[in-house]
Tab-separated table of C-alpha atoms and ligand atoms in Angstrom:
chain	number	residue	atom	x	y	z
A	1	MET	CA	-30.956	-111.122	6.311
A	2	SER	CA	-28.088	-112.776	4.393
A	3	ALA	CA	-24.865	-113.992	5.849
A	4	PRO	CA	-23.411	-112.837	8.300
A	5	PRO	CA	-20.425	-110.251	8.154
A	6	SER	CA	-16.680	-111.597	7.912
A	7	PRO	CA	-14.642	-109.683	11.287
A	8	PRO	CA	-12.861	-107.577	8.819
A	9	ASP	CA	-15.752	-106.193	6.885
A	10	VAL	CA	-17.168	-105.629	10.262
A	11	LEU	CA	-13.923	-103.622	11.641
A	12	GLY	CA	-14.026	-101.385	7.601
A	13	ARG	CA	-17.538	-100.403	8.485
A	14	ALA	CA	-16.899	-99.693	12.520
A	15	ARG	CA	-14.199	-96.896	10.944
A	16	ALA	CA	-16.546	-96.073	8.417
A	17	CYS	CA	-18.828	-95.464	10.813
A	18	LEU	CA	-16.633	-93.023	12.748
A	19	LEU	CA	-15.412	-91.286	9.996
A	20	GLY	CA	-18.536	-90.665	7.816
A	21	LEU	CA	-19.199	-88.704	11.315
A	22	ALA	CA	-16.360	-86.790	11.077
A	23	LEU	CA	-16.824	-85.868	7.299
A	24	GLY	CA	-20.916	-85.078	8.066
A	25	ASP	CA	-20.052	-82.838	10.341
A	26	ALA	CA	-17.042	-80.872	8.818
A	27	LEU	CA	-18.853	-80.932	5.169
A	28	GLY	CA	-22.030	-79.450	7.486
A	29	ALA	CA	-20.668	-77.148	9.508
A	30	THR	CA	-19.961	-74.633	6.154
A	31	THR	CA	-23.698	-74.307	6.270
A	32	GLU	CA	-24.899	-74.723	9.715
A	33	PHE	CA	-27.669	-71.693	10.564
A	34	MET	CA	-27.905	-71.534	6.681
A	35	SER	CA	-31.204	-71.748	4.430
A	36	PRO	CA	-31.614	-73.703	1.629
A	37	ALA	CA	-31.831	-70.457	-0.564
A	38	GLU	CA	-28.533	-69.118	0.812
A	39	ILE	CA	-26.619	-72.351	0.150
A	40	ARG	CA	-27.671	-72.099	-3.365
A	41	ALA	CA	-26.908	-68.403	-3.728
A	42	ALA	CA	-23.533	-69.248	-1.622
A	43	HIS	CA	-22.011	-72.592	-2.558
A	44	GLY	CA	-24.591	-73.674	-6.105
A	45	VAL	CA	-24.616	-77.314	-4.263
A	46	HIS	CA	-21.737	-77.558	-1.638
A	47	ARG	CA	-20.138	-80.972	-2.440
A	48	THR	CA	-16.844	-80.190	-1.074
A	49	ILE	CA	-14.885	-79.536	2.426
A	50	VAL	CA	-14.235	-76.113	2.218
A	51	GLY	CA	-14.536	-74.858	6.190
A	52	GLY	CA	-15.876	-72.102	6.787
A	53	GLY	CA	-19.374	-71.735	7.459
A	54	TRP	CA	-21.143	-68.825	10.560
A	55	LEU	CA	-17.244	-70.462	12.870
A	56	GLY	CA	-14.879	-70.074	10.347
A	57	LEU	CA	-13.378	-73.227	10.216
A	58	ARG	CA	-10.414	-74.142	8.120
A	59	PRO	CA	-11.301	-76.787	5.617
A	60	GLY	CA	-11.509	-80.267	6.853
A	61	ARG	CA	-12.072	-79.145	10.650
A	62	VAL	CA	-14.617	-81.107	12.396
A	63	THR	CA	-16.761	-79.753	15.627
A	64	ASP	CA	-18.631	-80.421	18.974
A	65	ASP	CA	-20.254	-82.689	17.123
A	66	THR	CA	-17.759	-85.342	16.087
A	67	GLU	CA	-15.034	-83.787	19.579
A	68	MET	CA	-17.679	-85.483	21.921
A	69	SER	CA	-18.146	-87.995	19.891
A	70	LEU	CA	-14.594	-88.750	20.497
A	71	ALA	CA	-14.002	-88.257	23.425
A	72	LEU	CA	-16.940	-90.034	24.678
A	73	ALA	CA	-14.902	-93.185	22.475
A	74	ARG	CA	-11.484	-92.073	24.551
A	75	ALA	CA	-13.515	-92.983	27.539
A	76	LEU	CA	-14.125	-96.498	26.993
A	77	VAL	CA	-11.793	-97.689	25.331
A	78	ALA	CA	-9.420	-95.867	27.833
A	79	ALA	CA	-11.480	-98.103	30.923
A	80	GLY	CA	-11.670	-101.366	29.043
A	81	GLY	CA	-15.553	-101.084	29.601
A	82	TRP	CA	-18.215	-99.034	30.528
A	83	ASP	CA	-18.237	-96.650	32.979
A	84	LEU	CA	-20.209	-93.323	33.065
A	85	THR	CA	-17.814	-91.520	35.610
A	86	ALA	CA	-15.095	-91.488	32.862
A	87	VAL	CA	-17.024	-90.290	30.248
A	88	ALA	CA	-18.349	-87.429	31.657
A	89	GLU	CA	-15.213	-86.563	33.186
A	90	GLY	CA	-14.005	-87.247	29.106
A	91	PHE	CA	-16.926	-84.342	28.476
A	92	VAL	CA	-15.231	-81.696	31.373
A	93	ALA	CA	-11.600	-82.178	30.464
A	94	TRP	CA	-13.459	-81.430	26.192
A	95	LEU	CA	-15.546	-78.124	27.860
A	96	LYS	CA	-12.107	-76.844	29.681
A	97	GLY	CA	-10.201	-77.419	26.677
A	98	ARG	CA	-12.551	-74.285	25.307
A	99	PRO	CA	-13.694	-75.875	21.988
A	100	ILE	CA	-14.560	-73.550	19.374
A	101	ASP	CA	-18.835	-74.144	19.404
A	102	VAL	CA	-20.527	-76.399	22.479
A	103	GLY	CA	-24.258	-76.699	22.376
A	104	ALA	CA	-26.359	-75.192	25.378
A	105	THR	CA	-27.675	-78.311	26.490
A	106	CYS	CA	-24.458	-80.022	26.385
A	107	ARG	CA	-22.786	-77.330	28.077
A	108	LYS	CA	-25.427	-77.277	31.166
A	109	GLY	CA	-25.124	-81.307	31.396
A	110	ILE	CA	-21.283	-80.965	31.964
A	111	ARG	CA	-21.503	-78.435	34.222
A	112	ASP	CA	-24.898	-79.655	36.156
A	113	TYR	CA	-22.055	-82.923	36.689
A	114	LEU	CA	-19.049	-80.832	37.641
A	115	LEU	CA	-21.090	-78.996	40.396
A	116	THR	CA	-23.395	-82.264	41.700
A	117	GLY	CA	-21.758	-85.478	39.947
A	118	ARG	CA	-25.107	-87.264	39.203
A	119	LEU	CA	-24.765	-89.210	35.487
A	120	GLU	CA	-27.897	-88.042	34.607
A	121	VAL	CA	-29.679	-84.852	34.596
A	122	PRO	CA	-33.542	-84.437	35.603
A	123	PRO	CA	-36.338	-84.370	33.260
A	124	ASN	CA	-36.432	-81.181	31.382
A	125	GLU	CA	-39.171	-80.439	28.323
A	126	TRP	CA	-36.399	-78.120	26.063
A	127	ASP	CA	-34.063	-81.241	26.174
A	128	ALA	CA	-35.364	-82.734	22.959
A	129	GLY	CA	-32.552	-81.347	20.928
A	130	ASN	CA	-30.396	-83.382	18.732
A	131	GLY	CA	-26.945	-83.273	20.849
A	132	ALA	CA	-27.287	-86.172	22.391
A	133	ALA	CA	-27.974	-88.979	19.461
A	134	VAL	CA	-25.139	-87.237	18.137
A	135	ARG	CA	-22.514	-89.063	19.989
A	136	VAL	CA	-24.113	-92.520	20.133
A	137	ALA	CA	-22.211	-94.089	17.141
A	138	PRO	CA	-19.547	-94.893	20.043
A	139	VAL	CA	-21.834	-96.437	22.002
A	140	ALA	CA	-22.940	-98.826	18.939
A	141	LEU	CA	-19.616	-100.071	18.128
A	142	PHE	CA	-19.066	-100.764	21.709
A	143	GLY	CA	-22.459	-102.564	22.193
A	144	LEU	CA	-22.426	-103.765	18.853
A	145	GLY	CA	-24.147	-107.366	19.139
A	146	ASP	CA	-26.236	-106.494	21.806
A	147	GLU	CA	-29.064	-104.650	20.645
A	148	GLU	CA	-30.886	-104.348	23.920
A	149	LEU	CA	-27.323	-103.180	25.615
A	150	CYS	CA	-26.972	-101.015	22.919
A	151	ARG	CA	-30.010	-99.123	23.166
A	152	GLY	CA	-29.815	-99.594	27.061
A	153	LEU	CA	-25.886	-97.372	26.792
A	154	ALA	CA	-27.239	-94.965	24.688
A	155	VAL	CA	-29.823	-93.295	26.697
A	156	ALA	CA	-27.502	-93.648	29.549
A	157	GLN	CA	-24.631	-91.676	27.390
A	158	ALA	CA	-27.711	-89.232	26.481
A	159	ARG	CA	-28.658	-88.200	30.118
A	160	LEU	CA	-25.347	-87.139	31.094
A	161	THR	CA	-27.029	-83.740	29.193
A	162	HIS	CA	-30.324	-84.324	27.542
A	163	HIS	CA	-32.981	-85.920	29.842
A	164	HIS	CA	-36.484	-86.497	27.099
A	165	PRO	CA	-37.756	-89.270	25.193
A	166	LEU	CA	-37.835	-88.080	22.064
A	167	SER	CA	-34.020	-87.293	23.028
A	168	ASP	CA	-34.143	-90.860	24.393
A	169	ALA	CA	-35.862	-92.587	21.714
A	170	ALA	CA	-34.045	-91.623	19.206
A	171	CYS	CA	-30.537	-92.471	20.696
A	172	GLY	CA	-32.110	-95.800	21.219
A	173	THR	CA	-32.777	-95.542	16.853
A	174	VAL	CA	-29.033	-94.275	16.043
A	175	ALA	CA	-27.828	-96.712	18.010
A	176	LEU	CA	-30.014	-99.878	16.056
A	177	LEU	CA	-28.919	-99.155	12.731
A	178	VAL	CA	-25.876	-97.893	13.439
A	179	GLN	CA	-25.732	-101.113	14.791
A	180	ARG	CA	-27.258	-102.727	11.897
A	181	ALA	CA	-25.743	-101.401	9.076
A	182	VAL	CA	-22.465	-102.766	10.486
A	183	LEU	CA	-23.286	-105.909	10.819
A	184	GLY	CA	-24.128	-105.510	7.232
A	185	ALA	CA	-28.128	-104.689	7.392
A	186	THR	CA	-30.308	-104.127	3.801
A	187	ALA	CA	-32.132	-100.958	3.623
A	188	PHE	CA	-35.084	-102.783	3.905
A	189	ASP	CA	-34.078	-103.854	7.355
A	190	LEU	CA	-32.972	-99.777	9.018
A	191	HIS	CA	-35.941	-99.216	6.803
A	192	ALA	CA	-38.151	-101.375	9.090
A	193	VAL	CA	-36.314	-99.402	12.711
A	194	THR	CA	-37.390	-96.040	11.577
A	195	ARG	CA	-40.907	-97.104	11.616
A	196	ASP	CA	-40.846	-98.844	14.677
A	197	LEU	CA	-39.748	-95.062	15.732
A	198	ALA	CA	-42.653	-93.555	14.432
A	199	ALA	CA	-44.849	-95.805	15.700
A	200	ARG	CA	-43.732	-95.375	19.083
A	201	HIS	CA	-43.392	-91.700	18.280
A	202	PRO	CA	-44.952	-90.552	15.044
A	203	ALA	CA	-43.714	-87.026	15.943
A	204	PHE	CA	-40.562	-89.540	13.593
A	205	GLY	CA	-42.632	-90.308	10.585
A	206	PHE	CA	-41.010	-88.756	7.579
A	207	ALA	CA	-43.120	-89.953	4.449
A	208	ARG	CA	-44.439	-86.008	4.274
A	209	TYR	CA	-40.795	-84.812	5.419
A	210	GLN	CA	-40.908	-81.075	3.810
A	211	GLY	CA	-36.656	-79.895	4.504
A	212	GLU	CA	-36.944	-79.346	8.719
A	213	ALA	CA	-33.327	-79.468	9.770
A	214	SER	CA	-33.173	-77.797	12.784
A	215	GLY	CA	-31.480	-79.409	16.002
A	216	TYR	CA	-35.031	-80.989	17.320
A	217	VAL	CA	-34.153	-84.519	16.995
A	218	VAL	CA	-37.400	-84.894	15.737
A	219	ASP	CA	-36.584	-82.889	12.882
A	220	THR	CA	-32.923	-83.829	13.022
A	221	LEU	CA	-34.238	-87.556	12.394
A	222	ARG	CA	-36.768	-86.379	9.912
A	223	THR	CA	-34.232	-85.291	7.482
A	224	VAL	CA	-31.305	-88.019	7.890
A	225	PHE	CA	-33.805	-90.857	7.115
A	226	HIS	CA	-35.306	-88.854	3.998
A	227	HIS	CA	-32.193	-88.220	2.592
A	228	PHE	CA	-30.565	-91.260	3.854
A	229	PHE	CA	-33.438	-93.749	2.149
A	230	THR	CA	-34.029	-91.875	-1.064
A	231	THR	CA	-29.710	-91.405	-2.220
A	232	ALA	CA	-28.126	-94.768	-3.632
A	233	THR	CA	-24.553	-93.493	-2.184
A	234	PHE	CA	-22.556	-92.528	0.960
A	235	GLU	CA	-21.527	-89.049	-0.625
A	236	GLU	CA	-25.097	-88.119	-2.313
A	237	CYS	CA	-27.009	-88.682	1.121
A	238	LEU	CA	-24.097	-86.532	2.503
A	239	VAL	CA	-24.506	-83.360	0.340
A	240	ALA	CA	-28.777	-83.986	0.057
A	241	VAL	CA	-28.600	-83.723	3.868
A	242	VAL	CA	-25.964	-80.491	4.319
A	243	ASN	CA	-27.706	-78.572	1.258
A	244	GLN	CA	-30.393	-78.512	3.803
A	245	GLY	CA	-28.942	-76.248	5.964
A	246	GLY	CA	-30.092	-75.613	9.013
A	247	ASP	CA	-28.184	-77.801	12.216
A	248	ALA	CA	-26.259	-79.020	8.951
A	249	ASP	CA	-23.100	-80.147	11.178
A	250	THR	CA	-24.831	-82.250	13.331
A	251	THR	CA	-27.365	-83.570	10.482
A	252	GLY	CA	-24.165	-84.530	8.597
A	253	ALA	CA	-22.360	-85.915	11.294
A	254	ILE	CA	-25.720	-88.076	12.194
A	255	ALA	CA	-26.518	-89.141	8.861
A	256	GLY	CA	-22.562	-89.774	7.782
A	257	ALA	CA	-22.138	-92.016	10.945
A	258	ILE	CA	-25.376	-94.785	10.035
A	259	ALA	CA	-24.825	-93.745	6.202
A	260	GLY	CA	-20.672	-94.889	6.970
A	261	ALA	CA	-21.454	-97.783	8.599
A	262	PHE	CA	-24.275	-99.145	5.713
A	263	TYR	CA	-22.106	-97.890	2.904
A	264	GLY	CA	-18.963	-98.871	3.897
A	265	PRO	CA	-15.074	-97.114	3.314
A	266	ASP	CA	-14.480	-97.603	-0.320
A	267	ALA	CA	-17.501	-95.387	-0.091
A	268	LEU	CA	-15.770	-92.745	1.442
A	269	PRO	CA	-14.771	-89.552	-1.010
A	270	PRO	CA	-10.998	-89.761	-0.904
A	271	GLY	CA	-11.278	-85.952	-1.650
A	272	TRP	CA	-13.383	-85.843	1.974
A	273	LEU	CA	-10.883	-87.997	3.240
A	274	ARG	CA	-8.172	-86.213	1.936
A	275	ARG	CA	-9.466	-82.630	4.118
A	276	LEU	CA	-10.558	-84.523	6.714
A	277	ASP	CA	-8.339	-83.406	10.111
A	278	PRO	CA	-5.695	-86.142	9.839
A	279	ALA	CA	-5.241	-85.979	13.789
A	280	VAL	CA	-9.680	-86.366	13.429
A	281	ARG	CA	-9.129	-89.163	10.990
A	282	ASP	CA	-6.149	-91.120	13.108
A	283	ALA	CA	-8.508	-91.231	15.887
A	284	CYS	CA	-11.292	-92.670	14.283
A	285	GLN	CA	-9.092	-95.291	12.492
A	286	GLU	CA	-7.787	-96.334	15.757
A	287	LEU	CA	-10.841	-95.391	17.853
A	288	ALA	CA	-12.643	-98.171	16.288
A	289	PRO	CA	-11.110	-101.289	16.882
A	290	GLY	CA	-11.000	-100.191	19.812
A	291	LEU	CA	-14.452	-100.317	20.610
A	292	LEU	CA	-14.700	-103.407	18.943
A	293	ARG	CA	-12.721	-104.591	20.950
A	294	LEU	CA	-15.412	-104.215	23.861
A	295	SER	CA	-18.104	-104.893	22.574
A	296	PRO	CA	-20.362	-108.886	23.248
A	297	TRP	CA	-19.905	-108.962	19.080
A	298	TRP	CA	-16.017	-109.165	19.623
A	299	ARG	CA	-16.409	-111.783	22.574
A	300	VAL	CA	-18.137	-114.156	19.915
A	301	GLN	CA	-15.359	-113.976	17.324
A	302	SER	CA	-12.256	-114.646	19.150
A	303	GLY	CA	-14.827	-117.545	21.370
A	304	VAL	CA	-14.195	-115.861	24.474
A	305	PRO	CA	-17.600	-117.825	26.371
B	1	MN	MN1	-21.485	-78.559	15.764
B	2	MN	MN1	-24.459	-78.771	14.967
């Protein structure tokens, strides 16, 4: 690793992480549940934020993936620290607001909290979807500077709705990737994180990736990893991911968070940012520093013991 990045650089990358997540969601929502052949027939290469898709979105509109991430971020910033009950209440308020889309596992988990007050659903063999991994980015910013803390909190937020070893492993890994990318890691450093995951859970290995882009968290992360490590810009990474179709808004959102943190704010395509829902854009800009201010990294920067 080279010299530690400056605080303004870290803040820029943290903002680009949340904005990248929202951009990936808005871009990928157009091609969600399509096959690569269907996307080619309809769009050639899909590379502009035009809305539509199975949800019939207006251009720049995001879906549940971004909304749950922002609900989590807002809950932590409002609480001024880690508060899983506040996060659960944030998800409840979001669900009661009749969101445009809700994953079945997320709905089940939020209902479970409403009925029982439990902050962890019981282990379930069907909980290996990507719905918890996609909302890890705010936790990675909140826990910046302490990787073990970050990993633990990523899993804790996940188990509000998803309780499965592969979801847990994915969440911890995405947290680590985002955190290291925000702090200026190289692609080589990040690749080592994915190799560590594959050493523990071989299913996540992506050397022989063949286009699986489903909502199964293993397929989701393999899609993100394959395209992140075979492209050289934020834009090319996201275009490659969402043109794989499948769960494209969610693969787009996870890739966007990691690639946004890695490539930084200047890499986000201006045309995409202009199309992004302004309320979402503003929320990302404000919540990123709000989360960083709560992090161990911030305490070190400001000399607080
Ligand atoms: Mn979605
Ligand atoms: Mn999705």
